[in-house]
Tab-separated table of C-alpha atoms in Angstrom:
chain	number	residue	atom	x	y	z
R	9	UNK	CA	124.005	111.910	108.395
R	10	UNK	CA	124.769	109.087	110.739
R	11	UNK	CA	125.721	105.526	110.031
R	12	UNK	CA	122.256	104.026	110.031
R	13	UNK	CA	120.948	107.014	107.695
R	14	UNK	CA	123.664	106.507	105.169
R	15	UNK	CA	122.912	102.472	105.046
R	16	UNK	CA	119.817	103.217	104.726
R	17	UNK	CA	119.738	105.674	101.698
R	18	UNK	CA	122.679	103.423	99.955
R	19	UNK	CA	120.306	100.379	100.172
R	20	UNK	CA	117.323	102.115	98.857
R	21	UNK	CA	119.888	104.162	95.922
R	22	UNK	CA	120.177	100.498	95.232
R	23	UNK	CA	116.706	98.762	95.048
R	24	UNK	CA	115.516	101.608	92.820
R	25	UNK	CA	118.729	101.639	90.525
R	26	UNK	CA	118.110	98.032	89.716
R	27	UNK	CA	115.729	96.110	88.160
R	28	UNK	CA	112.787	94.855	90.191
R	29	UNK	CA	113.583	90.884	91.127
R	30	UNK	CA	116.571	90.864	89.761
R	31	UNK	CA	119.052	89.255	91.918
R	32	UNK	CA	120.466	92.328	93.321
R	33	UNK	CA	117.379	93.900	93.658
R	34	UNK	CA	116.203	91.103	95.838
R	35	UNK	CA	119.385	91.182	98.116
R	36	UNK	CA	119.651	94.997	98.642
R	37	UNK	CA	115.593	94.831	99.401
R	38	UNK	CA	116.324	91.767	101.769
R	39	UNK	CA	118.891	93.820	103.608
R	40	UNK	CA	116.513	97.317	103.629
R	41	UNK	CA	113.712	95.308	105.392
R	42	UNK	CA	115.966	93.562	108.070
R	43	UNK	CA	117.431	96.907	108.895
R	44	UNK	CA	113.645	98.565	109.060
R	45	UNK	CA	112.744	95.201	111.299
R	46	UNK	CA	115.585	96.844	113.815
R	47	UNK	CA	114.123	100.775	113.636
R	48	UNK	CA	113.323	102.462	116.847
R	49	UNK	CA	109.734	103.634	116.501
R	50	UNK	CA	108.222	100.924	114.132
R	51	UNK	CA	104.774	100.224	114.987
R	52	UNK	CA	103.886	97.262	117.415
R	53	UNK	CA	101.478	94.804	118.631
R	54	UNK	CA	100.383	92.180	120.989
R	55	UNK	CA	97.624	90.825	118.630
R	56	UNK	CA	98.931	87.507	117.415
R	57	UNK	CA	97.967	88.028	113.375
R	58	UNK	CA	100.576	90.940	114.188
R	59	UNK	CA	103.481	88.960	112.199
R	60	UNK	CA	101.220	89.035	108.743
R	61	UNK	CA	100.277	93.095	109.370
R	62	UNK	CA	103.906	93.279	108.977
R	63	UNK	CA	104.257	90.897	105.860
R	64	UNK	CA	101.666	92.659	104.328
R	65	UNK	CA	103.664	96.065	105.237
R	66	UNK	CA	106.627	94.615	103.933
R	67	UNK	CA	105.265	93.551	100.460
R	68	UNK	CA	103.574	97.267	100.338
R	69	UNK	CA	107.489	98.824	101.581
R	70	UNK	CA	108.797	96.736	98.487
R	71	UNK	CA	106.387	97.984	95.876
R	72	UNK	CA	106.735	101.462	96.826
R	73	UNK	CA	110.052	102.276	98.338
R	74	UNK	CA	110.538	104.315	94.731
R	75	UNK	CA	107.756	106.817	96.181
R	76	UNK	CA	110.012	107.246	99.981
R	77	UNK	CA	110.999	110.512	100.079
R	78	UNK	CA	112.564	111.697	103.184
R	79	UNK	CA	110.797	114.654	104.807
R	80	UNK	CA	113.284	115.555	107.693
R	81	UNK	CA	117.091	115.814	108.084
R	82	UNK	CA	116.425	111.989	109.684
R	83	UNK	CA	115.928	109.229	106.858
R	84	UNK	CA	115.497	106.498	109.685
R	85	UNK	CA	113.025	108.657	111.499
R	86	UNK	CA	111.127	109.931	107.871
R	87	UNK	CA	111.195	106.213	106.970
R	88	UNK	CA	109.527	104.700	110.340
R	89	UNK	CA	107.065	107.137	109.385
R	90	UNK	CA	106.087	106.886	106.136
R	91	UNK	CA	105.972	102.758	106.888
R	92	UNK	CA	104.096	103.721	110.165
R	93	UNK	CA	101.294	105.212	108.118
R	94	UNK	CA	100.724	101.951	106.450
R	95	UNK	CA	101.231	99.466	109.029
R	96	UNK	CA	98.641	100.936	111.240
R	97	UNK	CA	95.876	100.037	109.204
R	98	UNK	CA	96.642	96.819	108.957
R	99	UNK	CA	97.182	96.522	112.457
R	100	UNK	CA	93.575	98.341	112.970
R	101	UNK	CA	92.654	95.576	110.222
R	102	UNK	CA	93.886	92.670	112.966
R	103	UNK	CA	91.455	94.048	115.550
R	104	UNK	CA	88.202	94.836	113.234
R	105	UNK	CA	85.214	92.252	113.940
R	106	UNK	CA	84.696	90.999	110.598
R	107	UNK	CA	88.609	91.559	109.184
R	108	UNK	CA	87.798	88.144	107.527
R	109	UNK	CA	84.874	89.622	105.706
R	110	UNK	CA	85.427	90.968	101.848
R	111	UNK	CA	87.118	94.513	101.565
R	112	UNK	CA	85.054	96.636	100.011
R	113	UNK	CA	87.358	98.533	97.482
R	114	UNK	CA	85.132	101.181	97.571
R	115	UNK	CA	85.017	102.134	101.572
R	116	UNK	CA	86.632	105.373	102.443
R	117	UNK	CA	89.401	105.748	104.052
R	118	UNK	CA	90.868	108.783	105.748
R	119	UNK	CA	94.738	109.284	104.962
R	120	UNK	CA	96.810	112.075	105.417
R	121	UNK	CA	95.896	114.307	102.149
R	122	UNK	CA	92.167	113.451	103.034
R	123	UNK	CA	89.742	110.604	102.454
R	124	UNK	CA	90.337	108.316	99.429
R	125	UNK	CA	89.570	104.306	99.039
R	126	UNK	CA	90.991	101.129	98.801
R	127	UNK	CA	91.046	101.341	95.177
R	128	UNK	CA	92.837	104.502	94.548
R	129	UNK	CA	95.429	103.297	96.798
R	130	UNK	CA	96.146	99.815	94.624
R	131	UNK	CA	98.475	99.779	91.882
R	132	UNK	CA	97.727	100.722	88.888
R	133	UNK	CA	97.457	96.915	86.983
R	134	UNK	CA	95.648	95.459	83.715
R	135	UNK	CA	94.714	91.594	84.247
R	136	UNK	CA	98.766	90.954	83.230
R	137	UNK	CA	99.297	92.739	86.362
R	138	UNK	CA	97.357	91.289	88.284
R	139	UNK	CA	98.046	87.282	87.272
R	140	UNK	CA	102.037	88.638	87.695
R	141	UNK	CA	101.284	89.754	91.092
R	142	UNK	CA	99.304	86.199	91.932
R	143	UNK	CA	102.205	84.466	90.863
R	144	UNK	CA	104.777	86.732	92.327
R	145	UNK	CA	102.568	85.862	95.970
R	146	UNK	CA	102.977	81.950	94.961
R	147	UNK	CA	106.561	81.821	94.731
R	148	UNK	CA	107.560	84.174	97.565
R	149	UNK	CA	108.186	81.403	99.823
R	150	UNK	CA	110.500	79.836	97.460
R	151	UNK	CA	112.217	83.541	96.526
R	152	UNK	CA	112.397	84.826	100.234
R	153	UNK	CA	114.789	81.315	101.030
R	154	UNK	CA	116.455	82.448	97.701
R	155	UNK	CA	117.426	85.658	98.992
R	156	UNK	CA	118.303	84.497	102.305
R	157	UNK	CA	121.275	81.848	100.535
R	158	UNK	CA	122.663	84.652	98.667
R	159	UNK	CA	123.053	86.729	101.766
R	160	UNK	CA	124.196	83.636	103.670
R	161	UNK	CA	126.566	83.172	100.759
R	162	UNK	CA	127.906	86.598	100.955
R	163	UNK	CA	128.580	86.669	104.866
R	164	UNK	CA	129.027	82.639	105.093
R	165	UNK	CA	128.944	83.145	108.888
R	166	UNK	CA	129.813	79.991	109.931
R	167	UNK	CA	132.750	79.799	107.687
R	168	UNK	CA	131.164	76.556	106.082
R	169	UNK	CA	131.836	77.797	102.422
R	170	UNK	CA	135.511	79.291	103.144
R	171	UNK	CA	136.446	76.095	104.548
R	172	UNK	CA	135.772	73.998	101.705
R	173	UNK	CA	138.348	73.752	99.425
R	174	UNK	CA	140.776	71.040	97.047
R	175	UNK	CA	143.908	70.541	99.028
R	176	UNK	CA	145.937	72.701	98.505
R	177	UNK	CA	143.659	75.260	96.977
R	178	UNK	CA	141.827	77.282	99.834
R	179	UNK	CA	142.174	79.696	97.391
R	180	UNK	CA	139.304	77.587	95.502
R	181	UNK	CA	137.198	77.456	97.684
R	182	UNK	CA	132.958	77.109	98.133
R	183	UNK	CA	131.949	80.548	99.036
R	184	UNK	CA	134.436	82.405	96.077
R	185	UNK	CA	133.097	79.914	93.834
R	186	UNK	CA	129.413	80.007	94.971
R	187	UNK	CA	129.971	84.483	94.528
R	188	UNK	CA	131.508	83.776	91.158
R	189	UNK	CA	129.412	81.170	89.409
R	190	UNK	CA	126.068	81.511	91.474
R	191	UNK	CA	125.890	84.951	92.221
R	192	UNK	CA	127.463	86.732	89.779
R	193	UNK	CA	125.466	87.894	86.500
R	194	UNK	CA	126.524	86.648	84.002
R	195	UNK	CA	128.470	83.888	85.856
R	196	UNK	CA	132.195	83.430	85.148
R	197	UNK	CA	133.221	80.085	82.809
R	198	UNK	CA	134.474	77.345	84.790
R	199	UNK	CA	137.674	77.298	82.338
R	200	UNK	CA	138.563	80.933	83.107
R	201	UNK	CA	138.233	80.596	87.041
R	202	UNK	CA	140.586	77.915	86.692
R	203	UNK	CA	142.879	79.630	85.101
R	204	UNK	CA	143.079	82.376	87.653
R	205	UNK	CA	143.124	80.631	90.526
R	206	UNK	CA	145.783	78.558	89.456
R	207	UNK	CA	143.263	75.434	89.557
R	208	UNK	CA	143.469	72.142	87.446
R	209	UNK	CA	139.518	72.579	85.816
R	210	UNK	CA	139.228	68.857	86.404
R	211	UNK	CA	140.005	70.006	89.815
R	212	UNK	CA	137.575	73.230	90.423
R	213	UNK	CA	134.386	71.104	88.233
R	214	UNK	CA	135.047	68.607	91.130
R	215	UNK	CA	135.334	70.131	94.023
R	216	UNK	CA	132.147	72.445	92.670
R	217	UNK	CA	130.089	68.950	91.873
R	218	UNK	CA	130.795	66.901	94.638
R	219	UNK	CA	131.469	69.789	98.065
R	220	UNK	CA	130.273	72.901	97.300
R	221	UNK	CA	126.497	71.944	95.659
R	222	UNK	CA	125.354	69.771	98.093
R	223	UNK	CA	126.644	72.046	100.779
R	224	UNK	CA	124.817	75.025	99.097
R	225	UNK	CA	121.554	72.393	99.018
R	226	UNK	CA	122.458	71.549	102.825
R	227	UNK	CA	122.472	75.296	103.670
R	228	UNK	CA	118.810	76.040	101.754
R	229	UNK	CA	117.228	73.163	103.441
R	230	UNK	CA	118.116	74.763	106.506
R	231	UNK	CA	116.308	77.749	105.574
R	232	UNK	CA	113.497	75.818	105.163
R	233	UNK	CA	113.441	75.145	101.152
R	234	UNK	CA	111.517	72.174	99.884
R	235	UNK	CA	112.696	70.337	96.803
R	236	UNK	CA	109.278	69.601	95.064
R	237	UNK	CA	108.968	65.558	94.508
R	238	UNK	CA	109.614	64.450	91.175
R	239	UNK	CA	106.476	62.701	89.336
């Protein structure tokens, strides 16, 4: 198994051993779809919709990666696939005349076992389901920036958190306090971080207030979140 096989089945071994949309959840599923974004063989088109084929592929990857089994030696190759066999129907959606027309749930559709429908192939939901899912769709924006500051977090490639620190203390500093009291379930106590990193908790609270929030709030704006205005 190569390097990009075993990344692939750790990250997966992770999305399925936790809980769906929990935090670490989200972050190993952020990192499974950037690495299937990168796979040699993934489907493509010219068609300019061809961006929300993929979305849609990617929301159908996350609900079923528990289902991925690999059927060769290859988990990359099995993987491109089994997501291949998906994403061509939406891309053969992109080109149909009336694609904005109502889908028949009902319509055949040919699949590799045989012919089946649209609604055998939907998840199995009562109308608690289906609001869930509704108001899973509503917030992705907001959860898709969310996962994308906890990565950023975790790499802090610009060294922006690492470098922000009480003098003295780079030891204290934004990104090991961001891990520990953002990121970290359940979050360490203020008073006990202090404590082992040698920090005055007048001094951590501080810094954390006044440097390391609004550089956290700097950071999401850049990927693109919104604060809602307040009535």
């Amino acid at each position: 198994m190569d390097d990009l096989d075993e990344r692939l089945s750790a990250l997966i071994a992770e999305v399925r051993h936790n809980p769906a949309n929990s935090r670490k959840w989200r972050s190993a599923m952020h990192k499974l779809l950037w690495e299937i974004q990168q796979l040699p063989g993934l489907k493509k088109s010219a068609h300019q919709d061809y961006p929300e084929a993929l979305n849609r592929t990617f929301e159908w990857v996350s609900r079923e990666i528990a289902k991925f089994e690999p059927r060769s030696p290859s988990v990359s190759k099995s993987l491109v696939n089994w997501i291949n066999g998906y994403l061509s129907w939406r891309i053969k959606d992109l080109y149909s005349p009336d694609k904005d027309a109502p889908i028949s749930l009902d319509a055949p559709l040919a699949v590799d076992a045989g012919e089946t429908t649209r609604l055998e192939l939907l998840p199995d939901f009562r109308l608690s389901g289906l609001e869930g899912m509704i108001e899973s769709i509503q917030k992705e924006p907001t959860q898709r920036i969310a996962i994308q500051l906890e990565l950023y977090i975790e790499q802090d490639p610009e060294g922006k958190l690492k470098n922000s620190y009480p003098r003295s203390y780079p030891q204290c500093n934004c990104q090991l306090l961001s891990l520990r009291i953002r990121l970290k379930d359940p979050p360490d106590k203020f008073q006990d971080l202090a404590e082992e990193l040698s920090v005055k908790y007048t001094t951590l609270n501080s810094h954390w207030k006044r440097k390391c929030e609004p550089l956290l709030q700097e950071i999401a704006r850049t990927l693109g979140y919104k604060q809602e205005s307040q009535p």
